[in-house]
Coordinates of N, CA and C in Angstrom, one line a residue:
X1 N 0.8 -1.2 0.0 CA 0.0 0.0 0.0 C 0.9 1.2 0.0
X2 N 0.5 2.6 -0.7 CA 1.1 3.7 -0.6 C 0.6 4.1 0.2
X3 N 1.4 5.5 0.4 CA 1.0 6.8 1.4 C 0.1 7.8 0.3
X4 N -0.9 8.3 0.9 CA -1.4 9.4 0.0 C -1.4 10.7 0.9
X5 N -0.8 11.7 -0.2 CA -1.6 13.3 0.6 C -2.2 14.0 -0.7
X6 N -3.5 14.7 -0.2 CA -4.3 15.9 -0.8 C -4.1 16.9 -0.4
X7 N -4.3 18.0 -1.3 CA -5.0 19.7 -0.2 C -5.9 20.2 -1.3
X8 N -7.0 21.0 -1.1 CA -7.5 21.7 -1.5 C -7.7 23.2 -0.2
X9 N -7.3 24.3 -1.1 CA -7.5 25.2 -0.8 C -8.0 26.6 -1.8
X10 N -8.5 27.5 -0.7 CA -9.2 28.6 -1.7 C -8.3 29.6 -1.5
X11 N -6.9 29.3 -1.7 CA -5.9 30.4 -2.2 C -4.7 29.8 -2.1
X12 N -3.8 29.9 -3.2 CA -2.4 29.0 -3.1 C -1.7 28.8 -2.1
X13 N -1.9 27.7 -2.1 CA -1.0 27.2 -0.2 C 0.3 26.4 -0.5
X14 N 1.4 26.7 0.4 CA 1.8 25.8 0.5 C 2.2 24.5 1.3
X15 N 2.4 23.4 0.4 CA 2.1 22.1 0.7 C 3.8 21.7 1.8
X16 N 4.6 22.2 1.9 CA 5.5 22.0 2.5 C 5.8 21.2 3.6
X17 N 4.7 21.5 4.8 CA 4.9 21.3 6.1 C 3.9 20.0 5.9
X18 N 2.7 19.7 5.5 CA 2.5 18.3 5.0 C 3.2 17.5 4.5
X19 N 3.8 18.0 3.1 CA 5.0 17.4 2.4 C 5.8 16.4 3.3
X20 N 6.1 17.4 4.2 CA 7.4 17.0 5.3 C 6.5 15.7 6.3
X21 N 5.9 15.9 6.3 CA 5.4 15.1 7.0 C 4.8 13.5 6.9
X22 N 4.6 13.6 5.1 CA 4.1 12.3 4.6 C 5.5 11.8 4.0
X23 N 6.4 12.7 4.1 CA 7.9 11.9 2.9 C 8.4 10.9 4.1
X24 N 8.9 11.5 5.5 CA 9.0 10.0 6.4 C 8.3 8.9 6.4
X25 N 7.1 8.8 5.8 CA 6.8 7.8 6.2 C 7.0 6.9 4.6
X26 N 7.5 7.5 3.9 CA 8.3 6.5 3.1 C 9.0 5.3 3.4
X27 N 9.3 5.4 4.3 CA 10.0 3.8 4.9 C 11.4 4.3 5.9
X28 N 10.9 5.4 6.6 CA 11.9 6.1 7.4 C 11.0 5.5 8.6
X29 N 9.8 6.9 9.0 CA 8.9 6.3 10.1 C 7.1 4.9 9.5
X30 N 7.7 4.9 8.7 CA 6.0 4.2 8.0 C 6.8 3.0 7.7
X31 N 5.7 2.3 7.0 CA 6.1 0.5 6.6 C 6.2 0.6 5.7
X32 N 6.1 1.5 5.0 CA 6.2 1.7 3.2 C 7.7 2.1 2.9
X33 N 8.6 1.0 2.8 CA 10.0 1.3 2.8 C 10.4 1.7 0.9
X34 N 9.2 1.8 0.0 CA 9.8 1.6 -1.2 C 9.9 3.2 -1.5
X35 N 9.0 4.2 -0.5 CA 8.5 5.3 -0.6 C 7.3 5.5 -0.6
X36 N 7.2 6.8 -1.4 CA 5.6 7.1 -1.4 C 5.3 7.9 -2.8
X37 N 4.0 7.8 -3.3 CA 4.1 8.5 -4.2 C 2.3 8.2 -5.0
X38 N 2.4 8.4 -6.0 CA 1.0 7.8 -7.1 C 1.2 6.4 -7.6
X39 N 0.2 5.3 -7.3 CA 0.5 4.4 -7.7 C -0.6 3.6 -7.9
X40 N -1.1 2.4 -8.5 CA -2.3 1.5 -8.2 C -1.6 0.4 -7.8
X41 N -2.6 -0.5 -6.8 CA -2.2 -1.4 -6.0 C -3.0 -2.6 -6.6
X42 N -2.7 -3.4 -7.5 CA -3.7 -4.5 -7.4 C -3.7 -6.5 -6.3
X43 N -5.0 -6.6 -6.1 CA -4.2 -7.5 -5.2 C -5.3 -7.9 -4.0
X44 N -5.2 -6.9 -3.6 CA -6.5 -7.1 -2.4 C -7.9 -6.2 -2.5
X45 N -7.6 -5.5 -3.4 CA -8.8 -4.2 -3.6 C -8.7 -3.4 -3.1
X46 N -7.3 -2.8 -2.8 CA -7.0 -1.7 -2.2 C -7.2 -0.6 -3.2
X47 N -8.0 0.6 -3.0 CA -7.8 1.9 -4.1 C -8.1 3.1 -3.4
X48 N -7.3 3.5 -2.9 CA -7.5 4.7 -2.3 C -7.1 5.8 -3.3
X49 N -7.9 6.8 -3.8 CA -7.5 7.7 -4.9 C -8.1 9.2 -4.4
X50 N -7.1 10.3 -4.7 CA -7.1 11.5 -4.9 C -7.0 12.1 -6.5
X51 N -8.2 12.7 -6.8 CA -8.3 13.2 -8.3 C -8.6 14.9 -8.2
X52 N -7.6 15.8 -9.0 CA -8.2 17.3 -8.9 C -7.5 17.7 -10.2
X53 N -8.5 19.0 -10.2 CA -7.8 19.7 -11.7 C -8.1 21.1 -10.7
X54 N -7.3 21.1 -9.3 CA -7.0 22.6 -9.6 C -8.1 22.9 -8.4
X55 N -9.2 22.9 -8.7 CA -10.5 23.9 -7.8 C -10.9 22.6 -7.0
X56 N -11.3 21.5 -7.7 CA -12.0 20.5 -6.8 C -11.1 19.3 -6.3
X57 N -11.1 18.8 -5.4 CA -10.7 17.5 -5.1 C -11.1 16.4 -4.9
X58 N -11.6 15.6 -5.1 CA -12.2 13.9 -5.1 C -11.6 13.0 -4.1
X59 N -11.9 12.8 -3.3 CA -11.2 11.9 -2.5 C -12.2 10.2 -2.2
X60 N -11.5 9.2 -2.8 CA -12.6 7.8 -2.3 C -11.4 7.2 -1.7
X61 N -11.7 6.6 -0.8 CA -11.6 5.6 0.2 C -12.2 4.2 0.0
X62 N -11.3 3.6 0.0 CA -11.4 2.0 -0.4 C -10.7 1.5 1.0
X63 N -9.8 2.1 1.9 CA -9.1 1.4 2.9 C -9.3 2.5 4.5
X64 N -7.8 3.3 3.9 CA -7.7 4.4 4.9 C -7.5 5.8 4.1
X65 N -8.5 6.6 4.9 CA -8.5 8.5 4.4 C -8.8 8.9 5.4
X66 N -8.2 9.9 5.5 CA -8.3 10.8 6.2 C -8.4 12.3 6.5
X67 N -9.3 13.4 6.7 CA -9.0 15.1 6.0 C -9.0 15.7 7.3
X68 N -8.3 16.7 7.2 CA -8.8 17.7 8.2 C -8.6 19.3 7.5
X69 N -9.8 20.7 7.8 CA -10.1 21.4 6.9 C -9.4 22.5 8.5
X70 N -8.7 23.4 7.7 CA -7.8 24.2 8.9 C -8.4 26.0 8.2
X71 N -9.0 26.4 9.0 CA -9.8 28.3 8.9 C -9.3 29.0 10.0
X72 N -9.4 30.4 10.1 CA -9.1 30.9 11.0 C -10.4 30.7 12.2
X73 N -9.7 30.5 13.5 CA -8.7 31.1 13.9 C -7.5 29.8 13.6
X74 N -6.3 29.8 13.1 CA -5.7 29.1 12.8 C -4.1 28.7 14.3
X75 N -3.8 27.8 14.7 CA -3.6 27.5 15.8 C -2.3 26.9 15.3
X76 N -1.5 25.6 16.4 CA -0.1 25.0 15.6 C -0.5 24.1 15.7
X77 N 0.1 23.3 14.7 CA 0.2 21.6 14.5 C 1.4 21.2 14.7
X78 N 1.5 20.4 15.2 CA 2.6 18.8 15.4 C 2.8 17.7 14.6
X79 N 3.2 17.6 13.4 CA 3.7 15.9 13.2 C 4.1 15.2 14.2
X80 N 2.7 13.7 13.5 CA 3.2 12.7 14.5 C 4.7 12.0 14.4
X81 N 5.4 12.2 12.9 CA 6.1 11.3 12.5 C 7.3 12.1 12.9
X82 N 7.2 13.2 13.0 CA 8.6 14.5 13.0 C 8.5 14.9 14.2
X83 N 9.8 15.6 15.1 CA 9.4 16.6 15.9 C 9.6 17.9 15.3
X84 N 8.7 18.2 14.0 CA 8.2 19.4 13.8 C 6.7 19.8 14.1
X85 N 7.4 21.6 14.7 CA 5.2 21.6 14.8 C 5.6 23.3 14.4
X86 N 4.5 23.5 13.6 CA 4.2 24.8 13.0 C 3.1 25.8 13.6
X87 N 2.9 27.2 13.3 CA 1.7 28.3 13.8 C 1.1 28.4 12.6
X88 N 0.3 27.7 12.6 CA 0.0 28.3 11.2 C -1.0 29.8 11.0
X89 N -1.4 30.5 12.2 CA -1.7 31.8 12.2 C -0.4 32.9 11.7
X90 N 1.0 32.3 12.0 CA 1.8 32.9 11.3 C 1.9 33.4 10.0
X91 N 1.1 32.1 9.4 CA 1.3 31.9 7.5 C 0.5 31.8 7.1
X92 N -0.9 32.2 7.6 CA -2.3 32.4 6.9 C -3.0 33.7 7.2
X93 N -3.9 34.0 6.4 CA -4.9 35.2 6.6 C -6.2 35.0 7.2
X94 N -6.9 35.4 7.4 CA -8.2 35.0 8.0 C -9.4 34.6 7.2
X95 N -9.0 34.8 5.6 CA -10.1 34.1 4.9 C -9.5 32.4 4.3
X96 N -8.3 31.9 4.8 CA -8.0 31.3 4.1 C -8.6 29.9 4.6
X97 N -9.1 28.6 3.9 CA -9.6 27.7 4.5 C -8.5 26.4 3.4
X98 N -8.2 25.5 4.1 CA -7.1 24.8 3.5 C -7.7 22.9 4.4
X99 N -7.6 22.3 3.3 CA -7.9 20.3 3.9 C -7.4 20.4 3.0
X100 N -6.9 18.9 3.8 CA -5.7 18.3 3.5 C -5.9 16.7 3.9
X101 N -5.6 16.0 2.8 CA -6.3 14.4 3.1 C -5.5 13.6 2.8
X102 N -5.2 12.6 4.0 CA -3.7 11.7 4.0 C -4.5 10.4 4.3
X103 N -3.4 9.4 4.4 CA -4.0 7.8 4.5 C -4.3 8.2 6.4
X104 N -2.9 8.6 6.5 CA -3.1 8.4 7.9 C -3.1 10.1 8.9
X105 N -3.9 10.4 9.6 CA -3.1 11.4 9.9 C -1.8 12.3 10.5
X106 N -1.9 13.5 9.7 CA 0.0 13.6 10.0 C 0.3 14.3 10.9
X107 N -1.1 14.9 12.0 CA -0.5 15.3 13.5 C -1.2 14.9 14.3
X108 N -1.0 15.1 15.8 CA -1.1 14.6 16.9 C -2.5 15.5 17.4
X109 N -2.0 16.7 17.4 CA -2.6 17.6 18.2 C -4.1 18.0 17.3
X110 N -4.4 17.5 16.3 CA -5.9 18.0 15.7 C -6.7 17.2 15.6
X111 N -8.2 17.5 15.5 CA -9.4 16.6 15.0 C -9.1 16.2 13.2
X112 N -9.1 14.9 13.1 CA -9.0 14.7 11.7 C -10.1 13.9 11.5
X113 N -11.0 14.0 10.4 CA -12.1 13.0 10.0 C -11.8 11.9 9.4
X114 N -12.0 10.8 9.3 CA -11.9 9.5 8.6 C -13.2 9.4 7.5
X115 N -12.9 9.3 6.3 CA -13.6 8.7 5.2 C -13.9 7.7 5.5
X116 N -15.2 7.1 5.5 CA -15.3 5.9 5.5 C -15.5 4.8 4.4
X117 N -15.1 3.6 4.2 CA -14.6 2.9 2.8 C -15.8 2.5 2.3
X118 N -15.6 3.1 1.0 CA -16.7 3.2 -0.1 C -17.0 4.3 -0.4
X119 N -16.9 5.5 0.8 CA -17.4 6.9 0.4 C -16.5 7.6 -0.4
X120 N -16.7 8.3 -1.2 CA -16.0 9.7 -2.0 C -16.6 10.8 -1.3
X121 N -15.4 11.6 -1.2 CA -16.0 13.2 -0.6 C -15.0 14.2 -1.8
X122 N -15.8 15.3 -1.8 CA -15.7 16.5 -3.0 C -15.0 17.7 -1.8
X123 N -14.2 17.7 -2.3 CA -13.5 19.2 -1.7 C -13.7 20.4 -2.8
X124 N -13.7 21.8 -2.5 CA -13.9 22.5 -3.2 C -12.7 24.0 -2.9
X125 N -12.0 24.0 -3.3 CA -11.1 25.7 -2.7 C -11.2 25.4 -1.4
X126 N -10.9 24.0 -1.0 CA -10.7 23.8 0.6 C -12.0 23.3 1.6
X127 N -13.3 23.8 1.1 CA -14.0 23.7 1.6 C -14.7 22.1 1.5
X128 N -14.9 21.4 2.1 CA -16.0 19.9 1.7 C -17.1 20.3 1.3
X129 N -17.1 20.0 0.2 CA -18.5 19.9 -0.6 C -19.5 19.1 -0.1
X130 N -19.3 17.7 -0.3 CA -20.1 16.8 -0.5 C -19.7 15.4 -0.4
X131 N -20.1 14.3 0.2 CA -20.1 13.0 0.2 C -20.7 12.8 -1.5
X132 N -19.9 12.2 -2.4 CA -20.3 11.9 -3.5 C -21.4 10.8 -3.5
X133 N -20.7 9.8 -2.7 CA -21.4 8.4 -2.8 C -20.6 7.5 -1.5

């Protein structure tokens, strides 16, 4: 199985400090020693997929997902896998709304939602749209 990360947001963000946070588990702190990256898995019916062009993001869950949507007032996060933790009221404005959807979640200190398998959910400029299906 791979590692997956998303973001949708409604103003250009940067992916950095998630970045950082999903590349360990490449096979540093995660079981996925090959890396991480885009890939299909055949085998067991594993399909966890992230699809976007830009505005919207698609997220299905076949196994493990996970999102969490970060607005002001914006507070710090912690990676679980790093001892990095960021402010992100430092690096954001107060309109900005930013999710972000990984297999597993990548901090300690926040509420993250689980997709549950079979569902798709629609991100929009950050915002959750909708359970597709």
């Amino acid at each position: 199985m791979c590692e997956l990360l998303g973001m949708s947001a409604n103003v250009p963000t940067d992916i950095h400090f998630s970045l950082s946070g999903l590349i360990p588990r490449g096979g540093e702190t995660g079981p996925h020693k090959d890396g991480w990256g885009i890939t299909f898995y055949e085998g067991i019916g594993v399909f966890n997929m992230l699809l976007s062009d830009g505005s919207y993001v698609l997220a299905y869950c076949s196994t493990n997902l996970h999102w969490i949507t970060r607005r002001a007032p914006f507070g710090k996060a912690r990676l679980v896998d790093s001892d990095v933790e960021i402010d992100f009221s430092q690096h954001t404005s107060p309109d900005d709304v930013v999710s972000v959807i990984a297999t597993q979640p990548l901090t300690g200190n926040e509420q993250w939602q689980k997709i549950r398998p079979g569902e798709a959910v629609l991100f929009y400029y950050g915002e959750r749209d909708a359970s597709v299906f």
